[in-house]
mmCIF file with all atom_site columns, C-alpha atoms in Angstrom:
data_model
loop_
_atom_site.group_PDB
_atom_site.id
_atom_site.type_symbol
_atom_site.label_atom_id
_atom_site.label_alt_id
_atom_site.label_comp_id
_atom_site.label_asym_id
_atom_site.label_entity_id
_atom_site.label_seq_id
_atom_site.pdbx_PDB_ins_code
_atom_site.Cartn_x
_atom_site.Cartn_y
_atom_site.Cartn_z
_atom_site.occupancy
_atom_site.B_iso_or_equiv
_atom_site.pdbx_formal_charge
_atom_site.auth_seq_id
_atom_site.auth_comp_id
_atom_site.auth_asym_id
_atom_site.auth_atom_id
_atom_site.pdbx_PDB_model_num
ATOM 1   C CA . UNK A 1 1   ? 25.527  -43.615 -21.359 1.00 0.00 ? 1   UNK A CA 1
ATOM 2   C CA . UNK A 1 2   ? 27.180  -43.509 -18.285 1.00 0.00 ? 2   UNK A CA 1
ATOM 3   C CA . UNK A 1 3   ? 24.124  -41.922 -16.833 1.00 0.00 ? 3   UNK A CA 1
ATOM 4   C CA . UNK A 1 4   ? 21.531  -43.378 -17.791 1.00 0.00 ? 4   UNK A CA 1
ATOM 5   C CA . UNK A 1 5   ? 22.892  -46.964 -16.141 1.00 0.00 ? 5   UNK A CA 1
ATOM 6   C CA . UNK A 1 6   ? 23.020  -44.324 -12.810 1.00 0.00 ? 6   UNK A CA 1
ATOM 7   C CA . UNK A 1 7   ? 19.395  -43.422 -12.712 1.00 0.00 ? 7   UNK A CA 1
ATOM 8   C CA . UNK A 1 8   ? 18.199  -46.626 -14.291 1.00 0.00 ? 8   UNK A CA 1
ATOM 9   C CA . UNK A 1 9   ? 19.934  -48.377 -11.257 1.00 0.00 ? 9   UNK A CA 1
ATOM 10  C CA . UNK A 1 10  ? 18.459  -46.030 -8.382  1.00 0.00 ? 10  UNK A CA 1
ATOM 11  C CA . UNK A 1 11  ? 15.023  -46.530 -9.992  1.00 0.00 ? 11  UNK A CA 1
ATOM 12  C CA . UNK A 1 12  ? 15.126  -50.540 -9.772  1.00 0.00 ? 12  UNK A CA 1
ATOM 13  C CA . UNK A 1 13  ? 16.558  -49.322 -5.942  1.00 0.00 ? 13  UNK A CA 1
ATOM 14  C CA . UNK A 1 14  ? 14.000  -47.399 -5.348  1.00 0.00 ? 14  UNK A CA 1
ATOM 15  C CA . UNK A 1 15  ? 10.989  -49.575 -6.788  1.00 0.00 ? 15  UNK A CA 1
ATOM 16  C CA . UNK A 1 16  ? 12.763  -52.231 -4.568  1.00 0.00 ? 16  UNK A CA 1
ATOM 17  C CA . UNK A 1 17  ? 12.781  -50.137 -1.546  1.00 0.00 ? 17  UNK A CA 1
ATOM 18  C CA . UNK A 1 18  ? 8.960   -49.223 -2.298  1.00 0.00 ? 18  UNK A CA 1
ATOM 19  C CA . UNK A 1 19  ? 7.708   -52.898 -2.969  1.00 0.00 ? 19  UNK A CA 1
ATOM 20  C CA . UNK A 1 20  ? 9.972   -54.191 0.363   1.00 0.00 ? 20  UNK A CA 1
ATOM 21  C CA . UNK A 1 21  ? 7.983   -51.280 2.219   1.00 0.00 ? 21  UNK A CA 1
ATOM 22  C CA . UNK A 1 22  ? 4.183   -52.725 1.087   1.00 0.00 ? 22  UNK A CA 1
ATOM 23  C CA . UNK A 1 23  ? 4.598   -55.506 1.740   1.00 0.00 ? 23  UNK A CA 1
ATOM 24  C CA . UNK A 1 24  ? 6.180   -54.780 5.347   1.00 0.00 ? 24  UNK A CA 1
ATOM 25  C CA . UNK A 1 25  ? 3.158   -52.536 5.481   1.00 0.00 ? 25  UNK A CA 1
ATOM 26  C CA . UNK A 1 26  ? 0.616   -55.074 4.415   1.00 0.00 ? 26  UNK A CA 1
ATOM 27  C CA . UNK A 1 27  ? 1.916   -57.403 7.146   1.00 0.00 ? 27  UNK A CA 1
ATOM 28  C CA . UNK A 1 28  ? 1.084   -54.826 9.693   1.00 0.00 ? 28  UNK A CA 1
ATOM 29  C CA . UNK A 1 29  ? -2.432  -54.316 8.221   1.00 0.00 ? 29  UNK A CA 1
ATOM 30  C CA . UNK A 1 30  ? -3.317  -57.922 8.526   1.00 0.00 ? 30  UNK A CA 1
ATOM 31  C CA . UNK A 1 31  ? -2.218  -58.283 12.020  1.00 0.00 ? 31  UNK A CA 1
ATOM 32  C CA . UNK A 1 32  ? -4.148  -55.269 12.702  1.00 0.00 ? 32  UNK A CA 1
ATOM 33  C CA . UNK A 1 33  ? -7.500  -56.411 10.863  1.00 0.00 ? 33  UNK A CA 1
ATOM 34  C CA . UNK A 1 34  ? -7.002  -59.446 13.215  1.00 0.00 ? 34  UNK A CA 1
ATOM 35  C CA . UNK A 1 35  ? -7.925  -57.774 16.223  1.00 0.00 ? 35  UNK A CA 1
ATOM 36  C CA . UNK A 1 36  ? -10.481 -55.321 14.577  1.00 0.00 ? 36  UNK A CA 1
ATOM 37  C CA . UNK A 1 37  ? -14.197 -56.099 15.801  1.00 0.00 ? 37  UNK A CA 1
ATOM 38  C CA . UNK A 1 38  ? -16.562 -57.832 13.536  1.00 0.00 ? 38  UNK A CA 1
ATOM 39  C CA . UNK A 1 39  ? -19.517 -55.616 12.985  1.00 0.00 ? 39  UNK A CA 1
ATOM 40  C CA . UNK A 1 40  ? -23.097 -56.834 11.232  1.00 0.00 ? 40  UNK A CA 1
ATOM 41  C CA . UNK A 1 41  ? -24.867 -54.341 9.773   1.00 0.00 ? 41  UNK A CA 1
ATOM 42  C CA . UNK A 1 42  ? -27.551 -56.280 9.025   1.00 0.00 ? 42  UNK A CA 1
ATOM 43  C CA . UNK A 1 43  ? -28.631 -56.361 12.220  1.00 0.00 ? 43  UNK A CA 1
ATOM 44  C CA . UNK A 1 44  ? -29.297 -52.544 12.175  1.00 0.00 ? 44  UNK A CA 1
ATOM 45  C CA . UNK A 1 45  ? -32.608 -51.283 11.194  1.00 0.00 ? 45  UNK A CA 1
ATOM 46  C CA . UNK A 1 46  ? -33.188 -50.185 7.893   1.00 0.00 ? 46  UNK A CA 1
ATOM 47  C CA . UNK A 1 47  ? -36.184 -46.963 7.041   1.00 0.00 ? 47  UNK A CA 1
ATOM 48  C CA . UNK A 1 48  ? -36.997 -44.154 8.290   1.00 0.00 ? 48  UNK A CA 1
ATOM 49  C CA . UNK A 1 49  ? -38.143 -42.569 11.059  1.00 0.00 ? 49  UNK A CA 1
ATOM 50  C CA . UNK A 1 50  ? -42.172 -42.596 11.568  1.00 0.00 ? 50  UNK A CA 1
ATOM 51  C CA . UNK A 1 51  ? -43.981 -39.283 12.023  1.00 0.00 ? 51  UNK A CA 1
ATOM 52  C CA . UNK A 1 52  ? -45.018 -39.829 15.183  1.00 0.00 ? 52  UNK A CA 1
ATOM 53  C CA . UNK A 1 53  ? -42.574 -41.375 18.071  1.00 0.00 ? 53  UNK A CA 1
ATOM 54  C CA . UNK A 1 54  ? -43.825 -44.927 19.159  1.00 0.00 ? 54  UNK A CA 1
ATOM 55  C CA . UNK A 1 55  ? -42.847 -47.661 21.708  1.00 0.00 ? 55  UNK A CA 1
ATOM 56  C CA . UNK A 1 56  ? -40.988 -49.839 18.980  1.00 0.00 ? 56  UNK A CA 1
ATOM 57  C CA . UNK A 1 57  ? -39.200 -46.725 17.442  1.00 0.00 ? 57  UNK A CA 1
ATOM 58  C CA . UNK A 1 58  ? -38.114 -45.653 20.258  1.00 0.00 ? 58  UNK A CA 1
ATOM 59  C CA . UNK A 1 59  ? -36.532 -49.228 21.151  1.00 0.00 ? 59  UNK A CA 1
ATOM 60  C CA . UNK A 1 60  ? -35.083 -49.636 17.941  1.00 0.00 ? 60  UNK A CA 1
ATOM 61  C CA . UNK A 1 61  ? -33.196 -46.367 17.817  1.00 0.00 ? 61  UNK A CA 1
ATOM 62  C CA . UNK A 1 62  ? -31.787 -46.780 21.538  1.00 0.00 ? 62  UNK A CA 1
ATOM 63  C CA . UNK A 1 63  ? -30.817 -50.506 20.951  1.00 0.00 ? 63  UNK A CA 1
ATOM 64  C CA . UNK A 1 64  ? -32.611 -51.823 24.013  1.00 0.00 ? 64  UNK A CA 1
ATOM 65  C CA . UNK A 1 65  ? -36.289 -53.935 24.784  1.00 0.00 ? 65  UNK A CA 1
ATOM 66  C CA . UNK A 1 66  ? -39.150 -51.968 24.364  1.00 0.00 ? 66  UNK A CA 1
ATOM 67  C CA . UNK A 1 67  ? -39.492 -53.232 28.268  1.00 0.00 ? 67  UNK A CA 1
ATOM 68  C CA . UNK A 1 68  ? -36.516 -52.088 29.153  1.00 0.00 ? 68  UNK A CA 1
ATOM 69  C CA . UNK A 1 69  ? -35.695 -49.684 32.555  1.00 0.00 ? 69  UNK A CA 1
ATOM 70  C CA . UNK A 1 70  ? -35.062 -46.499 32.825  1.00 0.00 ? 70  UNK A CA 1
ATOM 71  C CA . UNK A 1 71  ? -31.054 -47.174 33.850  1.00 0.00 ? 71  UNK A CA 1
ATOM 72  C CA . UNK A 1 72  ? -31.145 -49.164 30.859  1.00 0.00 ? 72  UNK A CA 1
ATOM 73  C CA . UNK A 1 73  ? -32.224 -46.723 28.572  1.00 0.00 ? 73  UNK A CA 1
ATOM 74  C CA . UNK A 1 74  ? -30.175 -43.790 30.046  1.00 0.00 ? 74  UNK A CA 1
ATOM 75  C CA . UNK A 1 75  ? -26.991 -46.268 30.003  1.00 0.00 ? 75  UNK A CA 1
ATOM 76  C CA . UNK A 1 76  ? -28.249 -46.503 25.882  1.00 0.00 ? 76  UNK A CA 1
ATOM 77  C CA . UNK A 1 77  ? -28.863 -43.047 25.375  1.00 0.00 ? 77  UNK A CA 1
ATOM 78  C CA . UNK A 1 78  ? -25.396 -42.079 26.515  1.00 0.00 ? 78  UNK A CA 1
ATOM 79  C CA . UNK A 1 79  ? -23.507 -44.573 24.617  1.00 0.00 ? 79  UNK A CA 1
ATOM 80  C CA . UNK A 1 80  ? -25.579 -43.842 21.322  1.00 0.00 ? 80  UNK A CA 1
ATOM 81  C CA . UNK A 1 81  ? -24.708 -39.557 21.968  1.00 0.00 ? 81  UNK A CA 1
ATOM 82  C CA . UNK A 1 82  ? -21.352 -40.266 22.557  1.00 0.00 ? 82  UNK A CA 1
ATOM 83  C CA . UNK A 1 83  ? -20.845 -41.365 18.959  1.00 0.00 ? 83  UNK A CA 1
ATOM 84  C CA . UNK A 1 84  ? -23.699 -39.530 17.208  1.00 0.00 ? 84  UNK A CA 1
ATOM 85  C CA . UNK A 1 85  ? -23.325 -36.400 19.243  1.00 0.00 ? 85  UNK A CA 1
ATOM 86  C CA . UNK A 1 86  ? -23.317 -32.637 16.662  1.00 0.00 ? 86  UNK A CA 1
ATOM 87  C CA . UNK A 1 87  ? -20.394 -31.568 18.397  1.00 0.00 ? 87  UNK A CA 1
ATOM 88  C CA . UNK A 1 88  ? -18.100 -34.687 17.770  1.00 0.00 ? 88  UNK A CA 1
ATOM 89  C CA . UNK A 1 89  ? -19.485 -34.464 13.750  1.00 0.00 ? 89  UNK A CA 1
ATOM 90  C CA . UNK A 1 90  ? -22.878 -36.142 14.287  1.00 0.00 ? 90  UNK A CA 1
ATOM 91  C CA . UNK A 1 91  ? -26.175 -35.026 12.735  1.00 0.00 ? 91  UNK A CA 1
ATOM 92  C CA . UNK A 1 92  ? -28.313 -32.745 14.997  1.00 0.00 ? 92  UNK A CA 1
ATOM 93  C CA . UNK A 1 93  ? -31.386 -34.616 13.925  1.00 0.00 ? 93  UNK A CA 1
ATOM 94  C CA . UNK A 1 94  ? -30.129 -37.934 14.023  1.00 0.00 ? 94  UNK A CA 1
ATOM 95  C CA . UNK A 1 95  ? -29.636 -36.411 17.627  1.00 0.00 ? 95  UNK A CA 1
ATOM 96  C CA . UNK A 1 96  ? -32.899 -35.118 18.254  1.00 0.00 ? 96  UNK A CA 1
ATOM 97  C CA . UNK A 1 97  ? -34.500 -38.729 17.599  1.00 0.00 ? 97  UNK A CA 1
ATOM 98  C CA . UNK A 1 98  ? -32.326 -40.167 19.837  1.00 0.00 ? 98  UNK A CA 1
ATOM 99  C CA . UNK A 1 99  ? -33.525 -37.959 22.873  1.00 0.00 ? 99  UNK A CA 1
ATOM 100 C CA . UNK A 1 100 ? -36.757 -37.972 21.639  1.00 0.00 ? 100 UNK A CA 1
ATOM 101 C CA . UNK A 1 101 ? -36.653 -41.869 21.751  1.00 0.00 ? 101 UNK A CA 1
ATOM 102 C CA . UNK A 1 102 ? -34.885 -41.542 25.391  1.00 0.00 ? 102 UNK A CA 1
ATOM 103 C CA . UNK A 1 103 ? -37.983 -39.124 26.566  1.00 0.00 ? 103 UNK A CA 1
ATOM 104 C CA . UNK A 1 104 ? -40.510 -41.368 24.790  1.00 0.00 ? 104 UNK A CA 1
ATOM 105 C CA . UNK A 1 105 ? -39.015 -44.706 26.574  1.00 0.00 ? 105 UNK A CA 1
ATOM 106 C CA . UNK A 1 106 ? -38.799 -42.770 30.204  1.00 0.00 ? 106 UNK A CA 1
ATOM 107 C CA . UNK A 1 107 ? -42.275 -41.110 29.609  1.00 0.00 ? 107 UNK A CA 1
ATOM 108 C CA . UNK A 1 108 ? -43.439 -44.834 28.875  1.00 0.00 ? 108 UNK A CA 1
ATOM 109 C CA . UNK A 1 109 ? -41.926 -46.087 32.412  1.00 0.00 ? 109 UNK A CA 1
ATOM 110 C CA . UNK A 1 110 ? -43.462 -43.932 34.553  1.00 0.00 ? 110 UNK A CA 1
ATOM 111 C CA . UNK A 1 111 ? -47.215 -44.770 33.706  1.00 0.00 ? 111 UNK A CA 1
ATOM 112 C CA . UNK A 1 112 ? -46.195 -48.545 33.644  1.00 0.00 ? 112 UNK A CA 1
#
């Protein structure tokens, strides 16, 4: 009987200790999600990719104008590989449109 008041005991401690330690937790979380950046996804363009690389395409994949320079588009390019890049888990096509788009938009500015 003895016993049983003994474990019953250290499991109310323990759920105690548990419960005291989410909600410590969730206060951490909240102050975190504070300072998170706010990200729209609608913005993003939704479809696939055309068959053929064009002007708008390539714009829409790098994030810029489709009158945009060439530092502009480099400065795009490298910020879009850094996070899509196959080495760093990215997908080697979603790679291959992205320099594609970069070649397309530079290609473009030189016969501007």
């Amino acid at each position: 009987m003895a016993s049983s008041l003994i474990v019953a005991g250290l499991g109310l401690a323990a759920a105690a200790y548990l419960g005291r330690l989410a909600l410590q937790t969730g206060k951490i979380v909240q102050q975190n999600a504070s300072k998170m950046p706010k990200f729209n996804f609608n913005t993003y363009y939704k479809g696939g990719f055309e068959p053929k690389m064009s002007k708008r395409e390539a714009s829409l994949i790098l994030g810029v104008s489709a009158s945009a320079n060439k530092s502009r588009v480099r400065e795009a390019h490298r910020r879009i590989m850094l996070l899509n890049h196959p080495d760093k888990g990215g997908s080697p096509y979603i790679a291959a449109k992205i320099n594609e788009a970069k070649d397309y938009m530079e290609s473009q500015g030189k016969k501007l």
